[in-house]
Amino acid sequence: KPESMNAFALISRSQGFNLGNLFEK
Amino acid sequence: MGCVSSKESRRRPPGYEDPNTLARETTFSVNEVEALYELYKRISYSITKDGLIHKEEFQLALFRNSNKRNLFADRIFDLFDLKRNGVIEFGEFVRSLDVFHPDTPVEEKIAFAFRLYDLRGTGFIGREELKEMVLAILNESELLLSDDAVEEIVDQTFRQADMNGDGKIDPDEWKVFASKNPALLKNMTLPYLKDITMAFPSFVLNSGASD
């Protein structure tokens, strides 16, 4: 439960942070 | 540095910077910087074709959609735009991506993530900022949660991270919290950067380096 209630864990999953997409053609 | 071949300088767009300089200042080799330039060209010529990355081009590369607004993509763009002139130049692109290199010390990643989350640039992460970011990720994920549930997530996070209980997460508290929860920094490392010359082999054709 503590992990699921961690706001930063939620936020870090944003597509906006997924810079790996920059490398996709 | 005044002796630049005129032919060479005419070919280079405004935001271009010497790969040797960038390689000296970052984890990347000259070849890797040149491979990053191939990626940079693809993004920076996708819409405006001026050799600079505009926000719409950044959004297009991230989301396949130049109009998609996203709070966190905005934050990344703003932090990459070191000169704060509304575009990402090549040197800014390389120096910023350097933070995401697998070999970059975790302290640098922790510091960069803190600046991302410090939405108002106050030097700490406040409760309202955290709530705003939680609402943004819920909106992005199309998840519906009651305001009470959102408040509970924010409260619980502050109970864990705000160690002195002053209602703010300062850089030292963030460092301790992120060190204890390394999964939070997963998005700060891009394995792609280890193999960038393999991903963009065409850099060899345009390379000015002899190695």
Short mmCIF file of C-alpha atoms in Angstrom, two decimals:
data_model
loop_
_atom_site.label_atom_id
_atom_site.label_comp_id
_atom_site.label_asym_id
_atom_site.label_seq_id
_atom_site.Cartn_x
_atom_site.Cartn_y
_atom_site.Cartn_z
CA LYS A 1 0.00 0.00 0.00
CA PRO A 2 2.71 2.59 0.80
CA GLU A 3 4.12 2.28 -2.74
CA SER A 4 0.69 2.68 -4.35
CA MET A 5 0.16 5.80 -2.26
CA ASN A 6 3.38 7.41 -3.38
CA ALA A 7 2.50 10.42 -5.54
CA PHE A 8 5.95 10.53 -7.12
CA ALA A 9 5.66 6.89 -8.22
CA LEU A 10 2.43 7.79 -10.01
CA ILE A 11 3.83 10.95 -11.58
CA SER A 12 7.01 9.27 -12.81
CA ARG A 13 4.89 7.08 -15.08
CA SER A 14 3.77 10.04 -17.20
CA GLN A 15 4.21 9.70 -20.96
CA GLY A 16 5.71 13.18 -20.77
CA PHE A 17 8.71 11.67 -19.00
CA ASN A 18 9.09 8.83 -21.46
CA LEU A 19 11.99 10.32 -23.38
CA GLY A 20 12.66 6.89 -24.89
CA ASN A 21 9.97 7.87 -27.40
CA LEU A 22 12.36 10.46 -28.87
CA PHE A 23 14.46 7.57 -30.17
CA GLU A 24 11.60 5.75 -31.88
CA LYS A 25 11.15 6.32 -35.59
CA MET B 1 37.96 29.71 -32.53
CA GLY B 2 37.68 32.40 -35.19
CA CYS B 3 39.08 30.18 -37.92
CA VAL B 4 36.07 28.21 -39.03
CA SER B 5 35.82 27.08 -42.61
CA SER B 6 33.17 29.18 -44.30
CA LYS B 7 31.81 26.18 -46.16
CA GLU B 8 31.39 24.27 -42.90
CA SER B 9 29.75 27.16 -41.03
CA ARG B 10 27.26 27.75 -43.86
CA ARG B 11 26.11 24.13 -43.59
CA ARG B 12 25.55 24.31 -39.84
CA PRO B 13 22.24 25.63 -38.50
CA PRO B 14 22.04 28.30 -35.77
CA GLY B 15 21.87 25.99 -32.75
CA TYR B 16 24.80 23.81 -33.81
CA GLU B 17 27.75 23.31 -31.47
CA ASP B 18 31.10 21.57 -32.01
CA PRO B 19 30.88 17.85 -31.10
CA ASN B 20 34.41 17.98 -29.65
CA THR B 21 33.34 20.62 -27.12
CA LEU B 22 30.20 18.71 -26.21
CA ALA B 23 32.10 15.42 -25.86
CA ARG B 24 34.58 17.11 -23.50
CA GLU B 25 31.76 18.39 -21.28
CA THR B 26 29.59 15.27 -21.19
CA THR B 27 29.66 11.47 -20.86
CA PHE B 28 29.33 11.13 -24.66
CA SER B 29 32.18 10.44 -27.10
CA VAL B 30 32.56 12.56 -30.25
CA ASN B 31 30.96 9.78 -32.31
CA GLU B 32 28.04 9.58 -29.90
CA VAL B 33 27.52 13.35 -30.07
CA GLU B 34 27.49 13.08 -33.86
CA ALA B 35 24.94 10.26 -33.66
CA LEU B 36 22.83 12.45 -31.35
CA TYR B 37 23.02 15.13 -34.02
CA GLU B 38 21.29 12.75 -36.44
CA LEU B 39 18.46 12.36 -33.91
CA TYR B 40 18.46 16.11 -33.25
CA LYS B 41 18.15 16.86 -37.00
CA ARG B 42 15.21 14.48 -37.35
CA ILE B 43 13.32 16.22 -34.54
CA SER B 44 14.35 19.80 -35.32
CA TYR B 45 13.39 19.60 -39.00
CA SER B 46 10.08 17.82 -38.41
CA ILE B 47 7.88 20.96 -38.56
CA THR B 48 9.64 24.33 -38.69
CA LYS B 49 12.78 23.14 -40.48
CA ASP B 50 15.04 25.75 -38.90
CA GLY B 51 17.42 23.38 -37.12
CA LEU B 52 16.06 24.22 -33.66
CA ILE B 53 13.66 22.11 -31.60
CA HIS B 54 10.40 23.97 -30.98
CA LYS B 55 7.90 22.75 -28.41
CA GLU B 56 5.53 21.38 -31.08
CA GLU B 57 8.39 19.34 -32.54
CA PHE B 58 9.28 18.01 -29.09
CA GLN B 59 5.64 17.03 -28.52
CA LEU B 60 5.47 15.40 -31.94
CA ALA B 61 8.56 13.30 -31.18
CA LEU B 62 7.26 12.29 -27.74
CA PHE B 63 3.60 11.68 -28.49
CA ARG B 64 3.34 11.45 -32.31
CA ASN B 65 1.06 14.46 -31.92
CA SER B 66 2.31 18.05 -32.05
CA ASN B 67 -0.73 19.45 -30.22
CA LYS B 68 -0.76 17.13 -27.23
CA ARG B 69 -0.27 19.19 -24.08
CA ASN B 70 1.29 17.49 -21.09
CA LEU B 71 2.50 19.18 -17.91
CA PHE B 72 5.54 16.92 -17.57
CA ALA B 73 6.63 17.22 -21.21
CA ASP B 74 6.38 21.01 -20.73
CA ARG B 75 8.62 20.78 -17.67
CA ILE B 76 11.20 18.65 -19.53
CA PHE B 77 11.17 21.08 -22.48
CA ASP B 78 11.64 24.07 -20.17
CA LEU B 79 14.56 22.42 -18.35
CA PHE B 80 16.23 21.41 -21.63
CA ASP B 81 15.84 25.00 -22.86
CA LEU B 82 18.78 26.19 -20.75
CA LYS B 83 18.90 29.65 -22.40
CA ARG B 84 15.15 30.08 -21.84
CA ASN B 85 14.61 31.31 -25.41
CA GLY B 86 11.75 28.96 -26.31
CA VAL B 87 13.77 26.46 -28.38
CA ILE B 88 16.17 23.61 -27.63
CA GLU B 89 19.51 24.11 -29.39
CA PHE B 90 21.80 21.19 -30.15
CA GLY B 91 24.19 21.89 -27.25
CA GLU B 92 21.26 22.13 -24.85
CA PHE B 93 19.89 18.84 -26.19
CA VAL B 94 23.18 16.99 -25.64
CA ARG B 95 23.96 18.51 -22.22
CA SER B 96 20.42 17.76 -20.99
CA LEU B 97 20.34 14.20 -22.34
CA ASP B 98 23.65 13.64 -20.58
CA VAL B 99 21.72 13.60 -17.27
CA PHE B 100 19.76 10.60 -18.63
CA HIS B 101 22.87 8.60 -19.55
CA PRO B 102 23.16 5.27 -17.67
CA ASP B 103 26.67 6.23 -16.49
CA THR B 104 25.69 9.64 -15.06
CA PRO B 105 25.91 9.75 -11.24
CA VAL B 106 22.58 9.26 -9.50
CA GLU B 107 23.04 12.55 -7.59
CA GLU B 108 22.70 14.45 -10.88
CA LYS B 109 19.53 12.54 -11.74
CA ILE B 110 18.09 13.25 -8.29
CA ALA B 111 18.86 16.97 -8.67
CA PHE B 112 17.31 17.12 -12.16
CA ALA B 113 14.16 15.32 -10.98
CA PHE B 114 13.85 17.81 -8.12
CA ARG B 115 13.93 20.73 -10.55
CA LEU B 116 11.28 18.98 -12.67
CA TYR B 117 8.95 18.68 -9.70
CA ASP B 118 9.67 22.16 -8.32
CA LEU B 119 7.04 23.57 -10.69
CA ARG B 120 7.22 27.15 -9.41
CA GLY B 121 10.99 27.24 -9.02
CA THR B 122 10.74 28.06 -5.31
CA GLY B 123 13.50 25.67 -4.22
CA PHE B 124 11.08 23.22 -2.63
CA ILE B 125 8.15 21.02 -3.63
CA GLY B 126 4.98 22.27 -1.98
CA ARG B 127 1.76 20.43 -1.26
CA GLU B 128 -0.16 22.32 -3.94
CA GLU B 129 2.48 21.55 -6.57
CA LEU B 130 2.37 17.85 -5.72
CA LYS B 131 -1.43 17.85 -5.89
CA GLU B 132 -1.30 19.63 -9.27
CA MET B 133 1.05 16.95 -10.61
CA VAL B 134 -1.12 14.11 -9.24
CA LEU B 135 -4.18 15.66 -10.91
CA ALA B 136 -2.23 15.97 -14.17
CA ILE B 137 -1.17 12.30 -14.19
CA LEU B 138 -4.72 11.19 -13.32
CA ASN B 139 -6.06 13.32 -16.17
CA GLU B 140 -3.44 11.91 -18.54
CA SER B 141 -4.29 8.34 -17.50
CA GLU B 142 -8.03 9.06 -17.65
CA LEU B 143 -8.30 7.83 -14.07
CA LEU B 144 -11.05 9.23 -11.90
CA LEU B 145 -10.33 9.61 -8.20
CA SER B 146 -12.28 11.58 -5.62
CA ASP B 147 -10.70 14.71 -4.21
CA ASP B 148 -10.43 12.90 -0.85
CA ALA B 149 -8.45 10.09 -2.47
CA VAL B 150 -6.10 12.59 -4.14
CA GLU B 151 -5.62 14.42 -0.83
CA GLU B 152 -4.83 11.09 0.84
CA ILE B 153 -2.15 10.28 -1.77
CA VAL B 154 -0.57 13.71 -1.30
CA ASP B 155 -0.79 13.45 2.53
CA GLN B 156 0.74 10.00 2.57
CA THR B 157 3.59 11.12 0.29
CA PHE B 158 4.31 14.09 2.51
CA ARG B 159 4.30 11.86 5.59
CA GLN B 160 7.03 9.79 3.90
CA ALA B 161 9.10 12.53 2.27
CA ASP B 162 8.67 15.70 4.36
CA MET B 163 10.85 14.53 7.22
CA ASN B 164 10.87 17.76 9.23
CA GLY B 165 7.12 18.18 8.75
CA ASP B 166 7.25 21.81 7.59
CA GLY B 167 4.87 21.21 4.67
CA LYS B 168 7.61 21.41 2.03
CA ILE B 169 9.90 18.85 0.45
CA ASP B 170 13.32 20.47 0.23
CA PRO B 171 16.26 19.21 -1.88
CA ASP B 172 17.85 17.30 1.03
CA GLU B 173 14.58 15.57 1.92
CA TRP B 174 14.05 14.72 -1.76
CA LYS B 175 17.56 13.26 -1.95
CA VAL B 176 16.91 10.96 1.03
CA PHE B 177 13.46 9.99 -0.24
CA ALA B 178 14.62 9.29 -3.82
CA SER B 179 17.63 7.32 -2.58
CA LYS B 180 15.30 5.10 -0.52
CA ASN B 181 12.94 4.68 -3.50
CA PRO B 182 15.20 4.23 -6.56
CA ALA B 183 12.22 3.15 -8.69
CA LEU B 184 11.21 6.83 -8.69
CA LEU B 185 14.27 7.60 -10.80
CA LYS B 186 13.72 4.93 -13.43
CA ASN B 187 12.58 7.53 -15.97
CA MET B 188 15.83 9.43 -15.42
CA THR B 189 17.89 6.77 -17.24
CA LEU B 190 17.67 6.08 -20.97
CA PRO B 191 19.40 2.80 -21.93
CA TYR B 192 19.20 3.98 -25.60
CA LEU B 193 21.99 6.44 -24.89
CA LYS B 194 24.46 3.58 -24.43
CA ASP B 195 23.89 2.44 -28.03
CA ILE B 196 23.26 5.73 -29.74
CA THR B 197 25.81 5.15 -32.52
CA MET B 198 24.13 1.82 -33.34
CA ALA B 199 20.74 3.51 -33.52
CA PHE B 200 22.01 6.25 -35.86
CA PRO B 201 24.75 4.67 -37.98
CA SER B 202 24.29 7.40 -40.59
CA PHE B 203 26.36 9.72 -38.36
CA VAL B 204 29.43 8.17 -40.01
CA LEU B 205 28.50 9.74 -43.35
CA ASN B 206 28.34 13.21 -41.81
CA SER B 207 31.13 12.78 -39.31
CA GLY B 208 33.93 15.30 -39.08
CA ALA B 209 35.77 13.14 -36.56
CA SER B 210 38.60 10.85 -37.52
CA ASP B 211 38.13 8.26 -34.72
#
